[in-house]
Protein backbone atom coordinates (compact mmCIF):
# COMPACT_ATOMS: atom_id res chain seq x y z
CA UNK A 1 0.00 0.00 0.00
CA UNK A 2 1.31 3.43 -0.92
CA UNK A 3 0.23 5.48 2.07
CA UNK A 4 -0.78 9.06 1.40
CA UNK A 5 -1.02 11.14 4.55
CA UNK A 6 -2.78 14.46 4.49
CA UNK A 7 -2.56 17.27 7.00
CA UNK A 8 -4.25 18.85 8.70
CA UNK A 9 -7.15 16.43 9.07
CA UNK A 10 -9.58 19.25 9.89
CA UNK A 11 -9.35 22.96 9.16
CA UNK A 12 -11.85 25.67 10.04
CA UNK A 13 -11.11 29.20 8.89
CA UNK A 14 -12.80 32.53 8.32
CA UNK A 15 -13.76 33.71 4.86
CA UNK A 16 -10.90 35.62 3.27
CA UNK A 17 -8.08 33.75 5.01
CA UNK A 18 -5.38 31.80 3.20
CA UNK A 19 -4.61 28.14 3.88
CA UNK A 20 -2.36 25.30 2.80
CA UNK A 21 -3.03 21.57 3.00
CA UNK A 22 -0.42 18.90 2.51
CA UNK A 23 -0.19 15.44 1.01
CA UNK A 24 2.89 13.36 1.92
CA UNK A 25 4.16 9.90 1.13
CA UNK A 26 7.33 7.84 1.41
CA UNK A 27 6.71 6.58 -2.13
CA UNK A 28 7.51 8.27 -5.42
CA UNK A 29 4.53 8.90 -7.69
CA UNK A 30 4.51 9.47 -11.43
CA UNK A 31 1.58 11.83 -10.85
CA UNK A 32 -0.76 12.97 -8.11
CA UNK A 33 -4.37 13.97 -8.40
CA UNK A 34 -6.36 16.34 -6.16
CA UNK A 35 -10.11 15.93 -5.69
CA UNK A 36 -12.79 17.81 -3.79
CA UNK A 37 -15.79 16.02 -2.34
CA UNK A 38 -18.97 17.68 -1.15
CA UNK A 39 -21.42 16.00 1.25
CA UNK A 40 -23.49 13.26 -0.36
CA UNK A 41 -21.52 13.27 -3.60
CA UNK A 42 -18.55 11.52 -5.13
CA UNK A 43 -15.16 13.25 -5.43
CA UNK A 44 -14.54 15.53 -8.40
CA UNK A 45 -11.11 16.06 -9.92
CA UNK A 46 -9.49 19.46 -9.41
CA UNK A 47 -6.07 18.93 -10.97
CA UNK A 48 -3.38 16.40 -11.85
CA UNK A 49 0.29 17.24 -11.25
CA UNK A 50 2.86 15.25 -13.20
CA UNK A 51 6.30 16.86 -13.16
CA UNK A 52 8.45 17.24 -10.04
CA UNK A 53 8.40 20.89 -8.95
CA UNK A 54 5.34 21.62 -11.06
CA UNK A 55 2.98 24.40 -9.98
CA UNK A 56 -0.56 24.58 -11.33
CA UNK A 57 -3.09 27.31 -10.65
CA UNK A 58 -6.85 26.98 -10.76
CA UNK A 59 -8.30 30.42 -9.96
CA UNK A 60 -7.57 30.87 -6.22
CA UNK A 61 -6.16 27.36 -5.81
CA UNK A 62 -2.44 26.68 -6.30
CA UNK A 63 -1.14 23.11 -6.46
CA UNK A 64 2.51 22.15 -6.16
CA UNK A 65 4.20 18.80 -6.74
CA UNK A 66 7.37 18.22 -4.74
CA UNK A 67 10.69 18.00 -6.55
CA UNK A 68 11.09 14.36 -5.47
CA UNK A 69 7.48 13.57 -6.47
CA UNK A 70 6.69 12.27 -2.97
CA UNK A 71 4.57 15.16 -1.75
CA UNK A 72 2.16 17.82 -2.88
CA UNK A 73 0.45 20.88 -1.46
CA UNK A 74 -2.73 22.82 -2.12
CA UNK A 75 -2.84 26.52 -1.27
CA UNK A 76 -6.11 28.44 -1.28
CA UNK A 77 -6.01 32.23 -1.36
CA UNK A 78 -8.85 34.25 0.15
CA UNK A 79 -10.99 31.23 1.00
CA UNK A 80 -14.71 31.44 0.35
CA UNK A 81 -17.62 29.42 1.82
CA UNK A 82 -17.91 27.62 -1.53
CA UNK A 83 -14.47 26.10 -0.90
CA UNK A 84 -15.90 24.07 1.98
CA UNK A 85 -15.48 20.35 1.41
CA UNK A 86 -13.22 17.33 1.77
CA UNK A 87 -9.96 17.66 -0.16
CA UNK A 88 -8.33 14.40 -1.20
CA UNK A 89 -5.04 13.64 -2.89
CA UNK A 90 -4.64 10.42 -4.83
CA UNK A 91 -1.85 8.50 -6.53
CA UNK A 92 -0.78 5.03 -7.48
CA UNK A 93 0.90 2.72 -9.95
CA UNK A 94 -1.52 0.13 -11.35
CA UNK A 95 -4.35 1.48 -9.23
CA UNK A 96 -5.32 4.67 -7.41
CA UNK A 97 -5.06 5.15 -3.65
CA UNK A 98 -6.56 8.10 -1.87
CA UNK A 99 -5.15 10.06 1.01
CA UNK A 100 -6.73 10.44 4.41
CA UNK A 101 -8.33 13.76 3.44
CA UNK A 102 -8.53 17.31 4.81
CA UNK A 103 -11.98 18.51 5.79
CA UNK A 104 -12.13 22.27 5.22
CA UNK A 105 -14.84 24.53 6.60
CA UNK A 106 -14.88 28.18 5.57
CA UNK A 107 -17.01 30.31 7.88
CA UNK A 108 -18.74 33.33 6.33
CA UNK B 1 -23.98 10.12 -21.49
CA UNK B 2 -25.07 8.92 -18.06
CA UNK B 3 -21.48 8.69 -16.80
CA UNK B 4 -21.13 6.27 -13.86
CA UNK B 5 -24.34 4.89 -12.41
CA UNK B 6 -24.73 2.93 -9.18
CA UNK B 7 -27.68 1.05 -7.77
CA UNK B 8 -29.15 0.93 -5.24
CA UNK B 9 -28.70 4.33 -3.63
CA UNK B 10 -29.56 3.02 -0.16
CA UNK B 11 -29.63 -0.51 1.26
CA UNK B 12 -30.19 -2.06 4.68
CA UNK B 13 -29.04 -5.63 5.23
CA UNK B 14 -29.07 -8.03 8.13
CA UNK B 15 -25.86 -9.68 9.23
CA UNK B 16 -25.13 -12.70 7.05
CA UNK B 17 -27.15 -11.58 4.04
CA UNK B 18 -25.53 -11.25 0.64
CA UNK B 19 -26.09 -8.66 -2.03
CA UNK B 20 -24.63 -7.12 -5.17
CA UNK B 21 -23.95 -3.44 -5.69
CA UNK B 22 -24.26 -2.56 -9.35
CA UNK B 23 -21.96 -0.18 -11.22
CA UNK B 24 -22.05 0.74 -14.89
CA UNK B 25 -20.28 3.31 -17.06
CA UNK B 26 -20.90 4.40 -20.63
CA UNK B 27 -17.61 6.17 -21.31
CA UNK B 28 -15.72 3.09 -22.58
CA UNK B 29 -13.24 3.35 -19.70
CA UNK B 30 -10.90 0.42 -19.19
CA UNK B 31 -10.13 1.16 -15.53
CA UNK B 32 -12.85 0.73 -12.90
CA UNK B 33 -12.65 0.56 -9.14
CA UNK B 34 -14.65 0.27 -5.93
CA UNK B 35 -14.00 2.30 -2.79
CA UNK B 36 -15.58 2.46 0.61
CA UNK B 37 -15.78 5.63 2.65
CA UNK B 38 -16.39 5.53 6.36
CA UNK B 39 -17.68 8.61 8.21
CA UNK B 40 -15.24 11.50 8.15
CA UNK B 41 -12.59 9.53 6.33
CA UNK B 42 -10.98 9.24 2.94
CA UNK B 43 -11.63 6.50 0.40
CA UNK B 44 -10.19 3.01 0.73
CA UNK B 45 -9.72 0.87 -2.37
CA UNK B 46 -11.58 -2.46 -2.29
CA UNK B 47 -11.04 -3.94 -5.76
CA UNK B 48 -10.10 -2.63 -9.16
CA UNK B 49 -10.05 -3.73 -12.78
CA UNK B 50 -7.83 -2.65 -15.67
CA UNK B 51 -10.09 -4.19 -18.29
CA UNK B 52 -12.72 -6.83 -19.01
CA UNK B 53 -11.75 -10.16 -17.48
CA UNK B 54 -9.07 -8.65 -15.21
CA UNK B 55 -9.60 -7.82 -11.54
CA UNK B 56 -7.30 -7.35 -8.57
CA UNK B 57 -7.46 -6.62 -4.88
CA UNK B 58 -7.02 -3.23 -3.27
CA UNK B 59 -6.41 -2.28 0.35
CA UNK B 60 -9.52 -3.82 1.93
CA UNK B 61 -10.75 -6.73 -0.24
CA UNK B 62 -11.86 -9.17 2.46
CA UNK B 63 -15.58 -9.95 2.37
CA UNK B 64 -16.04 -8.62 -1.17
CA UNK B 65 -15.91 -10.17 -4.63
CA UNK B 66 -15.90 -8.54 -8.05
CA UNK B 67 -16.08 -9.60 -11.68
CA UNK B 68 -15.65 -7.73 -14.95
CA UNK B 69 -17.33 -9.59 -17.78
CA UNK B 70 -17.86 -6.46 -19.89
CA UNK B 71 -16.14 -3.08 -20.18
CA UNK B 72 -19.29 -1.34 -18.94
CA UNK B 73 -20.18 -3.26 -15.78
CA UNK B 74 -18.28 -3.85 -12.54
CA UNK B 75 -20.53 -5.31 -9.81
CA UNK B 76 -19.40 -5.64 -6.19
CA UNK B 77 -20.67 -8.61 -4.21
CA UNK B 78 -20.90 -8.81 -0.45
CA UNK B 79 -20.75 -12.47 0.39
CA UNK B 80 -21.98 -12.45 4.01
CA UNK B 81 -22.64 -8.94 5.28
CA UNK B 82 -21.15 -7.83 8.59
CA UNK B 83 -21.77 -4.63 10.60
CA UNK B 84 -18.17 -3.60 9.82
CA UNK B 85 -19.23 -3.28 6.17
CA UNK B 86 -21.59 -0.43 6.99
CA UNK B 87 -20.24 2.35 4.80
CA UNK B 88 -20.77 4.41 1.67
CA UNK B 89 -19.56 2.64 -1.44
CA UNK B 90 -18.34 4.50 -4.50
CA UNK B 91 -17.66 3.10 -7.93
CA UNK B 92 -15.32 5.00 -10.25
CA UNK B 93 -14.01 4.73 -13.79
CA UNK B 94 -11.25 6.32 -15.84
CA UNK B 95 -9.19 5.66 -18.97
CA UNK B 96 -6.32 4.60 -16.69
CA UNK B 97 -5.51 5.08 -12.98
CA UNK B 98 -3.49 8.16 -13.98
CA UNK B 99 -6.42 9.87 -15.70
CA UNK B 100 -9.38 11.64 -14.16
CA UNK B 101 -11.63 9.28 -12.25
CA UNK B 102 -15.37 9.73 -12.59
CA UNK B 103 -17.39 8.68 -9.58
CA UNK B 104 -20.89 7.36 -9.23
CA UNK B 105 -23.31 8.88 -6.70
CA UNK B 106 -22.55 6.23 -4.08
CA UNK B 107 -24.48 3.50 -2.28
CA UNK B 108 -25.14 3.99 1.41
CA UNK B 109 -25.15 0.54 3.02
CA UNK B 110 -26.18 -0.26 6.58
CA UNK B 111 -25.68 -3.74 8.02
CA UNK B 112 -27.63 -4.47 11.17
PDB file of C-alpha atoms in Angstrom:
ATOM      1  CA  UNK A   1       0.000   0.000   0.000  1.00  0.00           C
ATOM      2  CA  UNK A   2       1.311   3.434  -0.922  1.00  0.00           C
ATOM      3  CA  UNK A   3       0.234   5.476   2.073  1.00  0.00           C
ATOM      4  CA  UNK A   4      -0.777   9.055   1.401  1.00  0.00           C
ATOM      5  CA  UNK A   5      -1.016  11.137   4.545  1.00  0.00           C
ATOM      6  CA  UNK A   6      -2.782  14.462   4.488  1.00  0.00           C
ATOM      7  CA  UNK A   7      -2.556  17.265   7.000  1.00  0.00           C
ATOM      8  CA  UNK A   8      -4.254  18.853   8.701  1.00  0.00           C
ATOM      9  CA  UNK A   9      -7.146  16.426   9.069  1.00  0.00           C
ATOM     10  CA  UNK A  10      -9.579  19.247   9.889  1.00  0.00           C
ATOM     11  CA  UNK A  11      -9.353  22.959   9.163  1.00  0.00           C
ATOM     12  CA  UNK A  12     -11.848  25.666  10.043  1.00  0.00           C
ATOM     13  CA  UNK A  13     -11.108  29.196   8.894  1.00  0.00           C
ATOM     14  CA  UNK A  14     -12.801  32.534   8.322  1.00  0.00           C
ATOM     15  CA  UNK A  15     -13.760  33.710   4.860  1.00  0.00           C
ATOM     16  CA  UNK A  16     -10.895  35.622   3.265  1.00  0.00           C
ATOM     17  CA  UNK A  17      -8.081  33.754   5.008  1.00  0.00           C
ATOM     18  CA  UNK A  18      -5.378  31.798   3.196  1.00  0.00           C
ATOM     19  CA  UNK A  19      -4.612  28.141   3.882  1.00  0.00           C
ATOM     20  CA  UNK A  20      -2.363  25.301   2.797  1.00  0.00           C
ATOM     21  CA  UNK A  21      -3.032  21.568   3.004  1.00  0.00           C
ATOM     22  CA  UNK A  22      -0.418  18.896   2.515  1.00  0.00           C
ATOM     23  CA  UNK A  23      -0.188  15.435   1.010  1.00  0.00           C
ATOM     24  CA  UNK A  24       2.886  13.357   1.925  1.00  0.00           C
ATOM     25  CA  UNK A  25       4.157   9.901   1.131  1.00  0.00           C
ATOM     26  CA  UNK A  26       7.325   7.839   1.408  1.00  0.00           C
ATOM     27  CA  UNK A  27       6.705   6.576  -2.133  1.00  0.00           C
ATOM     28  CA  UNK A  28       7.510   8.269  -5.421  1.00  0.00           C
ATOM     29  CA  UNK A  29       4.533   8.897  -7.691  1.00  0.00           C
ATOM     30  CA  UNK A  30       4.511   9.471 -11.431  1.00  0.00           C
ATOM     31  CA  UNK A  31       1.583  11.827 -10.848  1.00  0.00           C
ATOM     32  CA  UNK A  32      -0.760  12.966  -8.106  1.00  0.00           C
ATOM     33  CA  UNK A  33      -4.375  13.973  -8.398  1.00  0.00           C
ATOM     34  CA  UNK A  34      -6.359  16.342  -6.161  1.00  0.00           C
ATOM     35  CA  UNK A  35     -10.112  15.928  -5.694  1.00  0.00           C
ATOM     36  CA  UNK A  36     -12.790  17.809  -3.792  1.00  0.00           C
ATOM     37  CA  UNK A  37     -15.786  16.021  -2.341  1.00  0.00           C
ATOM     38  CA  UNK A  38     -18.971  17.681  -1.155  1.00  0.00           C
ATOM     39  CA  UNK A  39     -21.417  16.003   1.246  1.00  0.00           C
ATOM     40  CA  UNK A  40     -23.490  13.258  -0.363  1.00  0.00           C
ATOM     41  CA  UNK A  41     -21.519  13.272  -3.600  1.00  0.00           C
ATOM     42  CA  UNK A  42     -18.548  11.525  -5.128  1.00  0.00           C
ATOM     43  CA  UNK A  43     -15.158  13.251  -5.433  1.00  0.00           C
ATOM     44  CA  UNK A  44     -14.541  15.535  -8.399  1.00  0.00           C
ATOM     45  CA  UNK A  45     -11.112  16.064  -9.921  1.00  0.00           C
ATOM     46  CA  UNK A  46      -9.493  19.464  -9.409  1.00  0.00           C
ATOM     47  CA  UNK A  47      -6.072  18.931 -10.970  1.00  0.00           C
ATOM     48  CA  UNK A  48      -3.377  16.402 -11.845  1.00  0.00           C
ATOM     49  CA  UNK A  49       0.293  17.237 -11.251  1.00  0.00           C
ATOM     50  CA  UNK A  50       2.856  15.253 -13.204  1.00  0.00           C
ATOM     51  CA  UNK A  51       6.303  16.859 -13.163  1.00  0.00           C
ATOM     52  CA  UNK A  52       8.451  17.238 -10.040  1.00  0.00           C
ATOM     53  CA  UNK A  53       8.401  20.887  -8.952  1.00  0.00           C
ATOM     54  CA  UNK A  54       5.342  21.620 -11.063  1.00  0.00           C
ATOM     55  CA  UNK A  55       2.982  24.403  -9.983  1.00  0.00           C
ATOM     56  CA  UNK A  56      -0.565  24.577 -11.325  1.00  0.00           C
ATOM     57  CA  UNK A  57      -3.089  27.306 -10.649  1.00  0.00           C
ATOM     58  CA  UNK A  58      -6.849  26.985 -10.755  1.00  0.00           C
ATOM     59  CA  UNK A  59      -8.299  30.417  -9.959  1.00  0.00           C
ATOM     60  CA  UNK A  60      -7.566  30.874  -6.222  1.00  0.00           C
ATOM     61  CA  UNK A  61      -6.156  27.359  -5.810  1.00  0.00           C
ATOM     62  CA  UNK A  62      -2.436  26.677  -6.305  1.00  0.00           C
ATOM     63  CA  UNK A  63      -1.140  23.111  -6.464  1.00  0.00           C
ATOM     64  CA  UNK A  64       2.509  22.148  -6.156  1.00  0.00           C
ATOM     65  CA  UNK A  65       4.195  18.795  -6.740  1.00  0.00           C
ATOM     66  CA  UNK A  66       7.367  18.217  -4.737  1.00  0.00           C
ATOM     67  CA  UNK A  67      10.694  18.005  -6.545  1.00  0.00           C
ATOM     68  CA  UNK A  68      11.093  14.360  -5.467  1.00  0.00           C
ATOM     69  CA  UNK A  69       7.480  13.574  -6.475  1.00  0.00           C
ATOM     70  CA  UNK A  70       6.693  12.270  -2.972  1.00  0.00           C
ATOM     71  CA  UNK A  71       4.570  15.156  -1.748  1.00  0.00           C
ATOM     72  CA  UNK A  72       2.162  17.822  -2.880  1.00  0.00           C
ATOM     73  CA  UNK A  73       0.448  20.882  -1.458  1.00  0.00           C
ATOM     74  CA  UNK A  74      -2.728  22.824  -2.122  1.00  0.00           C
ATOM     75  CA  UNK A  75      -2.835  26.522  -1.267  1.00  0.00           C
ATOM     76  CA  UNK A  76      -6.105  28.436  -1.279  1.00  0.00           C
ATOM     77  CA  UNK A  77      -6.013  32.230  -1.358  1.00  0.00           C
ATOM     78  CA  UNK A  78      -8.849  34.251   0.148  1.00  0.00           C
ATOM     79  CA  UNK A  79     -10.987  31.234   1.002  1.00  0.00           C
ATOM     80  CA  UNK A  80     -14.713  31.437   0.349  1.00  0.00           C
ATOM     81  CA  UNK A  81     -17.616  29.419   1.818  1.00  0.00           C
ATOM     82  CA  UNK A  82     -17.910  27.617  -1.527  1.00  0.00           C
ATOM     83  CA  UNK A  83     -14.466  26.105  -0.899  1.00  0.00           C
ATOM     84  CA  UNK A  84     -15.897  24.070   1.983  1.00  0.00           C
ATOM     85  CA  UNK A  85     -15.478  20.350   1.408  1.00  0.00           C
ATOM     86  CA  UNK A  86     -13.225  17.331   1.769  1.00  0.00           C
ATOM     87  CA  UNK A  87      -9.958  17.656  -0.159  1.00  0.00           C
ATOM     88  CA  UNK A  88      -8.328  14.404  -1.201  1.00  0.00           C
ATOM     89  CA  UNK A  89      -5.043  13.642  -2.888  1.00  0.00           C
ATOM     90  CA  UNK A  90      -4.638  10.418  -4.835  1.00  0.00           C
ATOM     91  CA  UNK A  91      -1.851   8.501  -6.532  1.00  0.00           C
ATOM     92  CA  UNK A  92      -0.779   5.035  -7.475  1.00  0.00           C
ATOM     93  CA  UNK A  93       0.900   2.720  -9.950  1.00  0.00           C
ATOM     94  CA  UNK A  94      -1.518   0.130 -11.345  1.00  0.00           C
ATOM     95  CA  UNK A  95      -4.348   1.477  -9.231  1.00  0.00           C
ATOM     96  CA  UNK A  96      -5.317   4.667  -7.412  1.00  0.00           C
ATOM     97  CA  UNK A  97      -5.062   5.149  -3.650  1.00  0.00           C
ATOM     98  CA  UNK A  98      -6.556   8.098  -1.866  1.00  0.00           C
ATOM     99  CA  UNK A  99      -5.146  10.055   1.014  1.00  0.00           C
ATOM    100  CA  UNK A 100      -6.729  10.436   4.407  1.00  0.00           C
ATOM    101  CA  UNK A 101      -8.329  13.760   3.443  1.00  0.00           C
ATOM    102  CA  UNK A 102      -8.529  17.306   4.807  1.00  0.00           C
ATOM    103  CA  UNK A 103     -11.979  18.509   5.788  1.00  0.00           C
ATOM    104  CA  UNK A 104     -12.132  22.270   5.216  1.00  0.00           C
ATOM    105  CA  UNK A 105     -14.840  24.532   6.597  1.00  0.00           C
ATOM    106  CA  UNK A 106     -14.884  28.183   5.568  1.00  0.00           C
ATOM    107  CA  UNK A 107     -17.005  30.312   7.882  1.00  0.00           C
ATOM    108  CA  UNK A 108     -18.744  33.334   6.330  1.00  0.00           C
TER     109      UNK A 108
ATOM    110  CA  UNK B   1     -23.983  10.123 -21.491  1.00  0.00           C
ATOM    111  CA  UNK B   2     -25.069   8.924 -18.059  1.00  0.00           C
ATOM    112  CA  UNK B   3     -21.479   8.687 -16.795  1.00  0.00           C
ATOM    113  CA  UNK B   4     -21.129   6.273 -13.857  1.00  0.00           C
ATOM    114  CA  UNK B   5     -24.340   4.886 -12.412  1.00  0.00           C
ATOM    115  CA  UNK B   6     -24.730   2.930  -9.183  1.00  0.00           C
ATOM    116  CA  UNK B   7     -27.679   1.046  -7.769  1.00  0.00           C
ATOM    117  CA  UNK B   8     -29.147   0.927  -5.239  1.00  0.00           C
ATOM    118  CA  UNK B   9     -28.703   4.330  -3.630  1.00  0.00           C
ATOM    119  CA  UNK B  10     -29.561   3.021  -0.161  1.00  0.00           C
ATOM    120  CA  UNK B  11     -29.632  -0.507   1.258  1.00  0.00           C
ATOM    121  CA  UNK B  12     -30.190  -2.058   4.678  1.00  0.00           C
ATOM    122  CA  UNK B  13     -29.045  -5.631   5.233  1.00  0.00           C
ATOM    123  CA  UNK B  14     -29.068  -8.025   8.130  1.00  0.00           C
ATOM    124  CA  UNK B  15     -25.856  -9.684   9.230  1.00  0.00           C
ATOM    125  CA  UNK B  16     -25.130 -12.702   7.045  1.00  0.00           C
ATOM    126  CA  UNK B  17     -27.155 -11.585   4.035  1.00  0.00           C
ATOM    127  CA  UNK B  18     -25.533 -11.248   0.640  1.00  0.00           C
ATOM    128  CA  UNK B  19     -26.095  -8.659  -2.026  1.00  0.00           C
ATOM    129  CA  UNK B  20     -24.627  -7.122  -5.171  1.00  0.00           C
ATOM    130  CA  UNK B  21     -23.950  -3.437  -5.691  1.00  0.00           C
ATOM    131  CA  UNK B  22     -24.256  -2.560  -9.346  1.00  0.00           C
ATOM    132  CA  UNK B  23     -21.961  -0.182 -11.223  1.00  0.00           C
ATOM    133  CA  UNK B  24     -22.051   0.740 -14.893  1.00  0.00           C
ATOM    134  CA  UNK B  25     -20.277   3.314 -17.055  1.00  0.00           C
ATOM    135  CA  UNK B  26     -20.902   4.399 -20.635  1.00  0.00           C
ATOM    136  CA  UNK B  27     -17.610   6.168 -21.310  1.00  0.00           C
ATOM    137  CA  UNK B  28     -15.719   3.094 -22.582  1.00  0.00           C
ATOM    138  CA  UNK B  29     -13.241   3.350 -19.704  1.00  0.00           C
ATOM    139  CA  UNK B  30     -10.896   0.424 -19.191  1.00  0.00           C
ATOM    140  CA  UNK B  31     -10.130   1.157 -15.534  1.00  0.00           C
ATOM    141  CA  UNK B  32     -12.846   0.726 -12.902  1.00  0.00           C
ATOM    142  CA  UNK B  33     -12.653   0.565  -9.137  1.00  0.00           C
ATOM    143  CA  UNK B  34     -14.646   0.273  -5.929  1.00  0.00           C
ATOM    144  CA  UNK B  35     -14.000   2.305  -2.789  1.00  0.00           C
ATOM    145  CA  UNK B  36     -15.580   2.458   0.614  1.00  0.00           C
ATOM    146  CA  UNK B  37     -15.780   5.630   2.647  1.00  0.00           C
ATOM    147  CA  UNK B  38     -16.391   5.530   6.360  1.00  0.00           C
ATOM    148  CA  UNK B  39     -17.681   8.609   8.215  1.00  0.00           C
ATOM    149  CA  UNK B  40     -15.243  11.501   8.154  1.00  0.00           C
ATOM    150  CA  UNK B  41     -12.592   9.527   6.332  1.00  0.00           C
ATOM    151  CA  UNK B  42     -10.985   9.244   2.944  1.00  0.00           C
ATOM    152  CA  UNK B  43     -11.633   6.499   0.396  1.00  0.00           C
ATOM    153  CA  UNK B  44     -10.191   3.014   0.727  1.00  0.00           C
ATOM    154  CA  UNK B  45      -9.724   0.870  -2.373  1.00  0.00           C
ATOM    155  CA  UNK B  46     -11.579  -2.457  -2.286  1.00  0.00           C
ATOM    156  CA  UNK B  47     -11.035  -3.943  -5.758  1.00  0.00           C
ATOM    157  CA  UNK B  48     -10.101  -2.632  -9.162  1.00  0.00           C
ATOM    158  CA  UNK B  49     -10.055  -3.731 -12.782  1.00  0.00           C
ATOM    159  CA  UNK B  50      -7.833  -2.651 -15.666  1.00  0.00           C
ATOM    160  CA  UNK B  51     -10.093  -4.190 -18.289  1.00  0.00           C
ATOM    161  CA  UNK B  52     -12.716  -6.827 -19.006  1.00  0.00           C
ATOM    162  CA  UNK B  53     -11.746 -10.164 -17.482  1.00  0.00           C
ATOM    163  CA  UNK B  54      -9.067  -8.648 -15.208  1.00  0.00           C
ATOM    164  CA  UNK B  55      -9.597  -7.815 -11.543  1.00  0.00           C
ATOM    165  CA  UNK B  56      -7.295  -7.351  -8.573  1.00  0.00           C
ATOM    166  CA  UNK B  57      -7.455  -6.621  -4.875  1.00  0.00           C
ATOM    167  CA  UNK B  58      -7.021  -3.228  -3.274  1.00  0.00           C
ATOM    168  CA  UNK B  59      -6.409  -2.276   0.352  1.00  0.00           C
ATOM    169  CA  UNK B  60      -9.521  -3.819   1.934  1.00  0.00           C
ATOM    170  CA  UNK B  61     -10.750  -6.728  -0.242  1.00  0.00           C
ATOM    171  CA  UNK B  62     -11.861  -9.167   2.461  1.00  0.00           C
ATOM    172  CA  UNK B  63     -15.577  -9.946   2.373  1.00  0.00           C
ATOM    173  CA  UNK B  64     -16.036  -8.617  -1.170  1.00  0.00           C
ATOM    174  CA  UNK B  65     -15.907 -10.174  -4.634  1.00  0.00           C
ATOM    175  CA  UNK B  66     -15.905  -8.545  -8.052  1.00  0.00           C
ATOM    176  CA  UNK B  67     -16.078  -9.603 -11.679  1.00  0.00           C
ATOM    177  CA  UNK B  68     -15.647  -7.734 -14.952  1.00  0.00           C
ATOM    178  CA  UNK B  69     -17.332  -9.588 -17.777  1.00  0.00           C
ATOM    179  CA  UNK B  70     -17.861  -6.456 -19.886  1.00  0.00           C
ATOM    180  CA  UNK B  71     -16.143  -3.082 -20.176  1.00  0.00           C
ATOM    181  CA  UNK B  72     -19.293  -1.338 -18.944  1.00  0.00           C
ATOM    182  CA  UNK B  73     -20.180  -3.264 -15.780  1.00  0.00           C
ATOM    183  CA  UNK B  74     -18.281  -3.851 -12.540  1.00  0.00           C
ATOM    184  CA  UNK B  75     -20.528  -5.313  -9.807  1.00  0.00           C
ATOM    185  CA  UNK B  76     -19.396  -5.636  -6.194  1.00  0.00           C
ATOM    186  CA  UNK B  77     -20.672  -8.614  -4.212  1.00  0.00           C
ATOM    187  CA  UNK B  78     -20.901  -8.806  -0.453  1.00  0.00           C
ATOM    188  CA  UNK B  79     -20.746 -12.474   0.393  1.00  0.00           C
ATOM    189  CA  UNK B  80     -21.977 -12.453   4.007  1.00  0.00           C
ATOM    190  CA  UNK B  81     -22.644  -8.941   5.275  1.00  0.00           C
ATOM    191  CA  UNK B  82     -21.155  -7.826   8.587  1.00  0.00           C
ATOM    192  CA  UNK B  83     -21.774  -4.628  10.600  1.00  0.00           C
ATOM    193  CA  UNK B  84     -18.168  -3.597   9.818  1.00  0.00           C
ATOM    194  CA  UNK B  85     -19.227  -3.280   6.165  1.00  0.00           C
ATOM    195  CA  UNK B  86     -21.592  -0.428   6.986  1.00  0.00           C
ATOM    196  CA  UNK B  87     -20.241   2.349   4.797  1.00  0.00           C
ATOM    197  CA  UNK B  88     -20.765   4.412   1.674  1.00  0.00           C
ATOM    198  CA  UNK B  89     -19.560   2.641  -1.443  1.00  0.00           C
ATOM    199  CA  UNK B  90     -18.337   4.496  -4.502  1.00  0.00           C
ATOM    200  CA  UNK B  91     -17.660   3.099  -7.930  1.00  0.00           C
ATOM    201  CA  UNK B  92     -15.317   5.004 -10.245  1.00  0.00           C
ATOM    202  CA  UNK B  93     -14.006   4.732 -13.787  1.00  0.00           C
ATOM    203  CA  UNK B  94     -11.248   6.315 -15.838  1.00  0.00           C
ATOM    204  CA  UNK B  95      -9.193   5.657 -18.965  1.00  0.00           C
ATOM    205  CA  UNK B  96      -6.316   4.599 -16.688  1.00  0.00           C
ATOM    206  CA  UNK B  97      -5.511   5.082 -12.982  1.00  0.00           C
ATOM    207  CA  UNK B  98      -3.491   8.164 -13.984  1.00  0.00           C
ATOM    208  CA  UNK B  99      -6.418   9.872 -15.705  1.00  0.00           C
ATOM    209  CA  UNK B 100      -9.377  11.644 -14.160  1.00  0.00           C
ATOM    210  CA  UNK B 101     -11.629   9.277 -12.247  1.00  0.00           C
ATOM    211  CA  UNK B 102     -15.375   9.730 -12.594  1.00  0.00           C
ATOM    212  CA  UNK B 103     -17.387   8.679  -9.575  1.00  0.00           C
ATOM    213  CA  UNK B 104     -20.891   7.363  -9.228  1.00  0.00           C
ATOM    214  CA  UNK B 105     -23.315   8.878  -6.699  1.00  0.00           C
ATOM    215  CA  UNK B 106     -22.546   6.227  -4.082  1.00  0.00           C
ATOM    216  CA  UNK B 107     -24.483   3.501  -2.284  1.00  0.00           C
ATOM    217  CA  UNK B 108     -25.141   3.989   1.412  1.00  0.00           C
ATOM    218  CA  UNK B 109     -25.147   0.536   3.021  1.00  0.00           C
ATOM    219  CA  UNK B 110     -26.184  -0.262   6.579  1.00  0.00           C
ATOM    220  CA  UNK B 111     -25.678  -3.738   8.019  1.00  0.00           C
ATOM    221  CA  UNK B 112     -27.634  -4.466  11.173  1.00  0.00           C
TER     222      UNK B 112
END
